[in-house]
PDB file of C-alpha atoms in Angstrom:
ATOM      1  CA  MET F 794     134.446 165.342 125.304  1.00 91.00           C
ATOM      2  CA  ILE F 795     132.893 161.933 126.020  1.00 96.00           C
ATOM      3  CA  ARG F 796     134.076 160.149 129.157  1.00 98.00           C
ATOM      4  CA  ILE F 797     133.679 156.367 129.484  1.00 98.00           C
ATOM      5  CA  ALA F 798     134.495 154.224 132.516  1.00 98.00           C
ATOM      6  CA  GLN F 799     135.176 150.597 131.588  1.00 98.00           C
ATOM      7  CA  ILE F 800     135.016 147.827 134.173  1.00 98.00           C
ATOM      8  CA  SER F 801     135.583 144.174 133.440  1.00 98.00           C
ATOM      9  CA  ASP F 802     135.724 140.694 134.934  1.00 98.00           C
ATOM     10  CA  CYS F 803     133.947 141.550 138.173  1.00 98.00           C
ATOM     11  CA  HIS F 804     133.199 137.861 138.879  1.00 98.00           C
ATOM     12  CA  LEU F 805     130.464 138.524 141.402  1.00 98.00           C
ATOM     13  CA  PHE F 806     129.125 135.523 143.317  1.00 97.00           C
ATOM     14  CA  ALA F 807     125.716 134.840 144.809  1.00 97.00           C
ATOM     15  CA  ASP F 808     127.500 134.966 148.177  1.00 96.00           C
ATOM     16  CA  ALA F 809     128.690 138.573 148.476  1.00 94.00           C
ATOM     17  CA  SER F 810     131.190 137.633 151.188  1.00 92.00           C
ATOM     18  CA  LYS F 811     132.925 134.921 149.149  1.00 92.00           C
ATOM     19  CA  THR F 812     136.655 135.438 148.573  1.00 88.00           C
ATOM     20  CA  SER F 813     139.091 133.766 146.210  1.00 84.00           C
ATOM     21  CA  TYR F 814     142.522 134.617 144.795  1.00 83.00           C
ATOM     22  CA  GLY F 815     144.527 136.908 147.064  1.00 78.00           C
ATOM     23  CA  GLN F 816     141.696 136.784 149.589  1.00 85.00           C
ATOM     24  CA  ILE F 817     139.843 139.375 147.511  1.00 92.00           C
ATOM     25  CA  ALA F 818     136.045 139.303 147.664  1.00 95.00           C
ATOM     26  CA  PRO F 819     134.775 140.410 144.229  1.00 97.00           C
ATOM     27  CA  TYR F 820     131.759 142.159 145.742  1.00 97.00           C
ATOM     28  CA  GLN F 821     133.892 144.243 148.079  1.00 96.00           C
ATOM     29  CA  SER F 822     136.479 145.150 145.462  1.00 97.00           C
ATOM     30  CA  LEU F 823     133.797 146.134 142.943  1.00 97.00           C
ATOM     31  CA  ALA F 824     132.149 148.286 145.613  1.00 97.00           C
ATOM     32  CA  LYS F 825     135.429 150.174 146.051  1.00 97.00           C
ATOM     33  CA  VAL F 826     135.864 150.582 142.292  1.00 97.00           C
ATOM     34  CA  LEU F 827     132.335 151.940 141.935  1.00 97.00           C
ATOM     35  CA  ASP F 828     132.950 154.286 144.865  1.00 96.00           C
ATOM     36  CA  ASP F 829     135.814 155.759 142.856  1.00 96.00           C
ATOM     37  CA  ILE F 830     133.825 155.895 139.619  1.00 97.00           C
ATOM     38  CA  ALA F 831     131.004 157.701 141.419  1.00 95.00           C
ATOM     39  CA  LEU F 832     133.455 160.549 142.064  1.00 93.00           C
ATOM     40  CA  GLN F 833     134.171 160.868 138.340  1.00 89.00           C
ATOM     41  CA  SER F 834     132.064 162.719 135.800  1.00 92.00           C
ATOM     42  CA  ILE F 835     131.284 160.013 133.231  1.00 96.00           C
ATOM     43  CA  ASP F 836     128.868 159.677 130.337  1.00 97.00           C
ATOM     44  CA  LEU F 837     128.862 155.893 130.167  1.00 97.00           C
ATOM     45  CA  LEU F 838     129.769 152.953 132.400  1.00 98.00           C
ATOM     46  CA  LEU F 839     130.623 149.928 130.252  1.00 98.00           C
ATOM     47  CA  VAL F 840     131.000 146.392 131.615  1.00 98.00           C
ATOM     48  CA  THR F 841     133.047 144.273 129.186  1.00 98.00           C
ATOM     49  CA  GLY F 842     132.020 140.840 130.359  1.00 96.00           C
ATOM     50  CA  ASP F 843     132.184 138.385 133.247  1.00 97.00           C
ATOM     51  CA  LEU F 844     130.080 140.563 135.484  1.00 98.00           C
ATOM     52  CA  SER F 845     129.201 137.312 137.251  1.00 97.00           C
ATOM     53  CA  GLY F 846     131.542 134.573 138.364  1.00 96.00           C
ATOM     54  CA  ASP F 847     128.825 131.959 138.827  1.00 96.00           C
ATOM     55  CA  GLY F 848     126.031 133.092 136.498  1.00 95.00           C
ATOM     56  CA  SER F 849     123.609 133.433 139.397  1.00 97.00           C
ATOM     57  CA  LEU F 850     120.630 135.770 139.535  1.00 97.00           C
ATOM     58  CA  GLU F 851     121.860 136.971 142.930  1.00 98.00           C
ATOM     59  CA  SER F 852     125.233 138.047 141.516  1.00 98.00           C
ATOM     60  CA  TYR F 853     123.536 140.283 138.949  1.00 98.00           C
ATOM     61  CA  ARG F 854     121.239 141.708 141.606  1.00 97.00           C
ATOM     62  CA  HIS F 855     124.313 142.614 143.648  1.00 98.00           C
ATOM     63  CA  PHE F 856     125.591 144.709 140.744  1.00 97.00           C
ATOM     64  CA  GLU F 857     122.338 146.579 140.276  1.00 95.00           C
ATOM     65  CA  GLN F 858     122.172 147.287 144.010  1.00 96.00           C
ATOM     66  CA  LEU F 859     125.743 148.606 144.039  1.00 97.00           C
ATOM     67  CA  ILE F 860     124.977 150.940 141.127  1.00 96.00           C
ATOM     68  CA  LYS F 861     121.918 152.315 142.910  1.00 94.00           C
ATOM     69  CA  GLN F 862     123.652 152.642 146.284  1.00 95.00           C
ATOM     70  CA  ARG F 863     126.443 154.708 144.762  1.00 92.00           C
ATOM     71  CA  GLY F 864     124.085 156.987 142.914  1.00 91.00           C
ATOM     72  CA  ILE F 865     125.697 156.439 139.520  1.00 93.00           C
ATOM     73  CA  GLN F 866     123.408 158.326 137.136  1.00 89.00           C
ATOM     74  CA  SER F 867     125.193 157.767 133.837  1.00 94.00           C
ATOM     75  CA  GLN F 868     124.044 155.289 131.230  1.00 95.00           C
ATOM     76  CA  TRP F 869     125.452 151.810 131.833  1.00 97.00           C
ATOM     77  CA  LEU F 870     125.747 148.835 129.508  1.00 98.00           C
ATOM     78  CA  ILE F 871     126.752 145.198 129.944  1.00 98.00           C
ATOM     79  CA  LEU F 872     128.514 142.959 127.443  1.00 98.00           C
ATOM     80  CA  PRO F 873     128.537 139.203 128.165  1.00 98.00           C
ATOM     81  CA  GLY F 874     131.655 137.227 129.011  1.00 97.00           C
ATOM     82  CA  ASN F 875     132.339 133.520 129.171  1.00 96.00           C
ATOM     83  CA  HIS F 876     131.237 133.270 132.823  1.00 96.00           C
ATOM     84  CA  ASP F 877     127.963 135.102 132.265  1.00 97.00           C
ATOM     85  CA  ASP F 878     124.620 133.398 131.784  1.00 96.00           C
ATOM     86  CA  LEU F 879     122.778 135.095 128.913  1.00 96.00           C
ATOM     87  CA  SER F 880     119.309 134.016 129.984  1.00 96.00           C
ATOM     88  CA  VAL F 881     119.827 135.214 133.554  1.00 97.00           C
ATOM     89  CA  LEU F 882     121.358 138.501 132.335  1.00 95.00           C
ATOM     90  CA  GLN F 883     118.286 139.113 130.206  1.00 94.00           C
ATOM     91  CA  GLN F 884     115.992 138.130 133.074  1.00 94.00           C
ATOM     92  CA  GLN F 885     117.564 140.525 135.570  1.00 95.00           C
ATOM     93  CA  PHE F 886     118.379 143.630 133.540  1.00 96.00           C
ATOM     94  CA  SER F 887     116.340 145.960 131.400  1.00 94.00           C
ATOM     95  CA  SER F 888     117.104 145.567 127.701  1.00 95.00           C
ATOM     96  CA  VAL F 889     118.398 149.155 127.578  1.00 95.00           C
ATOM     97  CA  ASN F 890     121.294 148.089 129.819  1.00 96.00           C
ATOM     98  CA  LEU F 891     122.371 145.177 127.627  1.00 97.00           C
ATOM     99  CA  TRP F 892     124.596 145.011 124.556  1.00 96.00           C
ATOM    100  CA  SER F 893     121.729 143.543 122.533  1.00 94.00           C
ATOM    101  CA  HIS F 894     119.798 146.822 122.726  1.00 95.00           C
ATOM    102  CA  TYR F 895     122.173 148.139 120.042  1.00 95.00           C
ATOM    103  CA  SER F 896     122.535 146.119 116.877  1.00 92.00           C
ATOM    104  CA  ILE F 897     125.837 146.148 115.035  1.00 91.00           C
ATOM    105  CA  ALA F 898     124.052 147.868 112.157  1.00 89.00           C
ATOM    106  CA  ALA F 899     122.784 150.577 114.549  1.00 92.00           C
ATOM    107  CA  PRO F 900     125.505 151.102 117.171  1.00 96.00           C
ATOM    108  CA  LEU F 901     125.358 153.413 120.160  1.00 96.00           C
ATOM    109  CA  THR F 902     126.101 156.902 118.851  1.00 96.00           C
ATOM    110  CA  ILE F 903     127.303 159.663 121.177  1.00 94.00           C
ATOM    111  CA  GLN F 904     128.109 162.925 119.439  1.00 93.00           C
ATOM    112  CA  ASN F 905     130.530 162.000 116.637  1.00 95.00           C
ATOM    113  CA  TRP F 906     131.589 158.651 118.118  1.00 97.00           C
ATOM    114  CA  GLN F 907     130.024 155.244 117.558  1.00 97.00           C
ATOM    115  CA  LEU F 908     130.404 152.316 119.951  1.00 98.00           C
ATOM    116  CA  HIS F 909     130.088 148.804 118.541  1.00 98.00           C
ATOM    117  CA  LEU F 910     129.268 146.132 121.145  1.00 98.00           C
ATOM    118  CA  LEU F 911     130.351 142.630 120.079  1.00 98.00           C
ATOM    119  CA  ASN F 912     129.123 139.444 121.720  1.00 98.00           C
ATOM    120  CA  THR F 913     131.979 136.918 121.638  1.00 98.00           C
ATOM    121  CA  LYS F 914     130.534 134.485 124.185  1.00 97.00           C
ATOM    122  CA  THR F 915     130.603 130.766 123.318  1.00 95.00           C
ATOM    123  CA  SER F 916     129.750 127.630 125.265  1.00 91.00           C
ATOM    124  CA  GLY F 917     133.367 127.424 126.461  1.00 93.00           C
ATOM    125  CA  THR F 918     135.956 129.840 127.820  1.00 95.00           C
ATOM    126  CA  GLY F 919     137.179 131.086 124.447  1.00 96.00           C
ATOM    127  CA  GLY F 920     135.567 133.637 122.174  1.00 97.00           C
ATOM    128  CA  PHE F 921     134.007 133.622 118.709  1.00 98.00           C
ATOM    129  CA  LEU F 922     132.240 136.276 116.641  1.00 97.00           C
ATOM    130  CA  ALA F 923     129.498 135.117 114.311  1.00 96.00           C
ATOM    131  CA  GLU F 924     130.179 135.545 110.598  1.00 96.00           C
ATOM    132  CA  SER F 925     126.955 137.521 110.272  1.00 96.00           C
ATOM    133  CA  ASP F 926     128.239 139.962 112.914  1.00 97.00           C
ATOM    134  CA  LEU F 927     131.524 140.395 111.062  1.00 97.00           C
ATOM    135  CA  VAL F 928     129.646 141.201 107.852  1.00 97.00           C
ATOM    136  CA  ALA F 929     127.332 143.616 109.669  1.00 97.00           C
ATOM    137  CA  LEU F 930     130.281 145.366 111.335  1.00 97.00           C
ATOM    138  CA  ALA F 931     132.123 145.813 108.043  1.00 97.00           C
ATOM    139  CA  GLN F 932     128.998 147.231 106.434  1.00 96.00           C
ATOM    140  CA  SER F 933     128.343 149.578 109.356  1.00 97.00           C
ATOM    141  CA  LEU F 934     131.908 150.893 109.317  1.00 97.00           C
ATOM    142  CA  LYS F 935     131.739 151.423 105.582  1.00 96.00           C
ATOM    143  CA  GLN F 936     128.565 153.470 105.908  1.00 94.00           C
ATOM    144  CA  SER F 937     129.784 155.547 108.866  1.00 93.00           C
ATOM    145  CA  ARG F 938     133.219 156.752 107.802  1.00 88.00           C
ATOM    146  CA  ASP F 939     132.496 160.242 109.129  1.00 92.00           C
ATOM    147  CA  TYR F 940     132.250 158.930 112.695  1.00 97.00           C
ATOM    148  CA  SER F 941     135.114 157.929 114.968  1.00 97.00           C
ATOM    149  CA  GLN F 942     134.666 154.307 115.964  1.00 98.00           C
ATOM    150  CA  LEU F 943     135.225 152.441 119.228  1.00 98.00           C
ATOM    151  CA  ILE F 944     134.747 148.669 119.385  1.00 98.00           C
ATOM    152  CA  ALA F 945     134.166 146.710 122.609  1.00 98.00           C
ATOM    153  CA  ALA F 946     134.091 142.985 123.376  1.00 98.00           C
ATOM    154  CA  HIS F 947     134.977 140.615 126.190  1.00 98.00           C
ATOM    155  CA  HIS F 948     137.661 138.364 124.698  1.00 98.00           C
ATOM    156  CA  HIS F 949     141.134 139.518 123.681  1.00 98.00           C
ATOM    157  CA  PRO F 950     141.563 139.910 119.906  1.00 98.00           C
ATOM    158  CA  LEU F 951     145.387 139.849 120.032  1.00 98.00           C
ATOM    159  CA  VAL F 952     147.632 137.341 121.757  1.00 97.00           C
ATOM    160  CA  CYS F 953     148.831 138.470 125.167  1.00 96.00           C
ATOM    161  CA  HIS F 954     151.699 135.936 125.277  1.00 95.00           C
ATOM    162  CA  SER F 955     150.410 134.266 128.416  1.00 95.00           C
ATOM    163  CA  TRP F 956     148.443 131.221 129.558  1.00 95.00           C
ATOM    164  CA  MET F 957     145.274 133.210 128.785  1.00 94.00           C
ATOM    165  CA  ASP F 958     145.947 132.663 125.079  1.00 95.00           C
ATOM    166  CA  ASN F 959     144.656 129.124 125.702  1.00 94.00           C
ATOM    167  CA  HIS F 960     141.265 130.801 126.185  1.00 95.00           C
ATOM    168  CA  GLY F 961     141.464 133.217 123.269  1.00 95.00           C
ATOM    169  CA  TRP F 962     139.210 134.479 120.499  1.00 97.00           C
ATOM    170  CA  GLN F 963     139.061 131.786 117.829  1.00 95.00           C
ATOM    171  CA  ASN F 964     138.366 133.918 114.766  1.00 97.00           C
ATOM    172  CA  SER F 965     139.713 137.275 115.897  1.00 97.00           C
ATOM    173  CA  HIS F 966     141.940 137.420 112.800  1.00 97.00           C
ATOM    174  CA  LYS F 967     138.803 138.073 110.753  1.00 98.00           C
ATOM    175  CA  LEU F 968     137.907 141.028 112.963  1.00 98.00           C
ATOM    176  CA  LEU F 969     141.441 142.409 112.640  1.00 98.00           C
ATOM    177  CA  GLU F 970     141.115 142.223 108.853  1.00 97.00           C
ATOM    178  CA  VAL F 971     137.920 144.289 108.994  1.00 97.00           C
ATOM    179  CA  ILE F 972     139.377 146.886 111.366  1.00 98.00           C
ATOM    180  CA  ALA F 973     142.491 147.297 109.203  1.00 97.00           C
ATOM    181  CA  GLN F 974     140.322 148.584 106.350  1.00 96.00           C
ATOM    182  CA  TYR F 975     138.938 151.555 108.275  1.00 96.00           C
ATOM    183  CA  ASP F 976     141.007 154.412 109.681  1.00 95.00           C
ATOM    184  CA  SER F 977     137.892 155.543 111.536  1.00 97.00           C
ATOM    185  CA  VAL F 978     138.347 152.712 114.081  1.00 98.00           C
ATOM    186  CA  LYS F 979     140.430 154.427 116.746  1.00 98.00           C
ATOM    187  CA  ALA F 980     140.421 151.790 119.469  1.00 98.00           C
ATOM    188  CA  MET F 981     139.128 148.433 120.617  1.00 98.00           C
ATOM    189  CA  ILE F 982     138.592 147.775 124.331  1.00 98.00           C
ATOM    190  CA  TYR F 983     138.166 144.399 125.993  1.00 98.00           C
ATOM    191  CA  GLY F 984     138.699 142.411 129.198  1.00 98.00           C
ATOM    192  CA  HIS F 985     139.111 138.660 129.828  1.00 97.00           C
ATOM    193  CA  ILE F 986     142.860 138.693 130.569  1.00 97.00           C
ATOM    194  CA  HIS F 987     142.557 140.471 133.952  1.00 97.00           C
ATOM    195  CA  ALA F 988     145.478 142.744 133.117  1.00 97.00           C
ATOM    196  CA  GLU F 989     146.360 146.092 131.616  1.00 96.00           C
ATOM    197  CA  LEU F 990     147.755 145.795 128.120  1.00 96.00           C
ATOM    198  CA  GLN F 991     148.050 148.220 125.220  1.00 97.00           C
ATOM    199  CA  GLN F 992     148.972 147.224 121.676  1.00 97.00           C
ATOM    200  CA  GLN F 993     148.664 149.002 118.349  1.00 97.00           C
ATOM    201  CA  ILE F 994     148.210 147.813 114.781  1.00 97.00           C
ATOM    202  CA  GLY F 995     148.012 150.573 112.219  1.00 95.00           C
ATOM    203  CA  GLN F 996     145.644 153.256 113.403  1.00 93.00           C
ATOM    204  CA  CYS F 997     143.870 151.107 116.005  1.00 98.00           C
ATOM    205  CA  HIS F 998     144.815 150.848 119.671  1.00 98.00           C
ATOM    206  CA  TYR F 999     143.907 147.564 121.376  1.00 98.00           C
ATOM    207  CA  LEU F1000     143.344 148.152 125.094  1.00 98.00           C
ATOM    208  CA  ALA F1001     142.857 145.465 127.721  1.00 98.00           C
ATOM    209  CA  CYS F1002     141.178 146.394 130.987  1.00 98.00           C
ATOM    210  CA  PRO F1003     142.257 144.961 134.349  1.00 98.00           C
ATOM    211  CA  SER F1004     139.733 143.164 136.528  1.00 98.00           C
ATOM    212  CA  THR F1005     137.823 144.837 139.324  1.00 98.00           C
ATOM    213  CA  CYS F1006     138.983 141.941 141.509  1.00 97.00           C
ATOM    214  CA  TRP F1007     141.839 139.504 140.754  1.00 94.00           C
ATOM    215  CA  GLN F1008     144.750 140.427 138.466  1.00 96.00           C
ATOM    216  CA  TRP F1009     146.420 137.739 136.328  1.00 93.00           C
ATOM    217  CA  ALA F1010     150.148 137.626 135.694  1.00 94.00           C
ATOM    218  CA  LEU F1011     150.824 137.588 131.944  1.00 92.00           C
ATOM    219  CA  GLN F1012     153.177 134.606 131.937  1.00 92.00           C
ATOM    220  CA  ALA F1013     153.321 131.098 130.517  1.00 93.00           C
ATOM    221  CA  GLU F1014     151.716 129.414 133.536  1.00 93.00           C
ATOM    222  CA  PHE F1015     148.787 130.570 135.656  1.00 93.00           C
ATOM    223  CA  GLY F1016     149.790 133.182 138.205  1.00 89.00           C
ATOM    224  CA  ILE F1017     148.402 136.058 140.229  1.00 90.00           C
ATOM    225  CA  SER F1018     149.658 139.630 139.975  1.00 92.00           C
ATOM    226  CA  GLN F1019     149.813 141.704 143.142  1.00 90.00           C
ATOM    227  CA  GLN F1020     148.465 144.797 141.390  1.00 94.00           C
ATOM    228  CA  ALA F1021     145.307 146.331 142.822  1.00 95.00           C
ATOM    229  CA  PRO F1022     141.824 146.081 141.271  1.00 97.00           C
ATOM    230  CA  ALA F1023     141.283 148.673 138.573  1.00 98.00           C
ATOM    231  CA  TYR F1024     139.167 150.193 135.845  1.00 98.00           C
ATOM    232  CA  ARG F1025     139.857 152.123 132.645  1.00 98.00           C
ATOM    233  CA  VAL F1026     138.765 155.648 131.766  1.00 98.00           C
ATOM    234  CA  LEU F1027     138.579 156.814 128.152  1.00 98.00           C
ATOM    235  CA  ASN F1028     138.230 160.438 127.110  1.00 98.00           C
ATOM    236  CA  LEU F1029     136.933 160.662 123.545  1.00 98.00           C
ATOM    237  CA  ASP F1030     137.567 163.955 121.804  1.00 96.00           C
ATOM    238  CA  PRO F1031     135.350 165.358 119.030  1.00 93.00           C
ATOM    239  CA  THR F1032     138.419 165.429 116.761  1.00 92.00           C
ATOM    240  CA  GLY F1033     138.656 161.625 116.882  1.00 94.00           C
ATOM    241  CA  GLN F1034     141.587 161.630 119.291  1.00 96.00           C
ATOM    242  CA  PHE F1035     141.358 159.997 122.693  1.00 98.00           C
ATOM    243  CA  THR F1036     143.255 159.610 125.934  1.00 98.00           C
ATOM    244  CA  THR F1037     143.006 156.753 128.393  1.00 98.00           C
ATOM    245  CA  ASP F1038     144.142 155.917 131.885  1.00 97.00           C
ATOM    246  CA  ILE F1039     144.040 152.958 134.266  1.00 98.00           C
ATOM    247  CA  LYS F1040     142.868 153.788 137.775  1.00 98.00           C
ATOM    248  CA  ARG F1041     143.905 151.386 140.540  1.00 97.00           C
ATOM    249  CA  VAL F1042     141.824 151.149 143.696  1.00 96.00           C
ATOM    250  CA  GLU F1043     143.530 149.804 146.796  1.00 87.00           C
ATOM    251  CA  TYR F1044     141.837 146.815 148.396  1.00 77.00           C
ATOM    252  CA  SER F1045     142.457 145.867 152.000  1.00 70.00           C
TER     253      SER F1045
END
């Protein structure tokens, strides 16, 4: 069994005491989430984008300090989101902790599962996956049919029927076409929408992760949900089956 903890949209600021929506300070809420994760037995901690809210070097240093303070020993990896600064990410973190350490042609392989890390960051708030990455993903999936596949990105590949669809993934339909060809793709996980959401097309489950700080209401106009900060746990079975759960962490 492989156990993955997914966190997303941490929105850390250079000022660790800074609060925003719902008077939640992202640093404090992430600290509580990581406290809970530290009690779990996990094989991988995966950050699916927007680790920083301001792209500052200090915000990324806060994360690394929190990881060390909580004694989290598992492997951890960071995918970029629209609020992240790629150059600062690469300046602060070792390459082994970044998505770019694993090419799409050579994904992270744990036992009989493969994890494909997709960079959908653009210059704006929406997402886009390079055509070359789509081709590489299709080729990788074709060559690895004996593995169970998990795909991760920041932006949401399916509409969530809310105001967040104004900040969606421009060419996600091309990714969906690739995934539909391969029964080996069991799930895709992502963040961006600050909410829990589960959808299914064919064999693939599309799973959105809540934020470790502010939760968005999935409605036509911008709104805040009163749900607590959260993270997702995935249990990947050698048979290719998986279970998943959202764990809320009270913030006060």
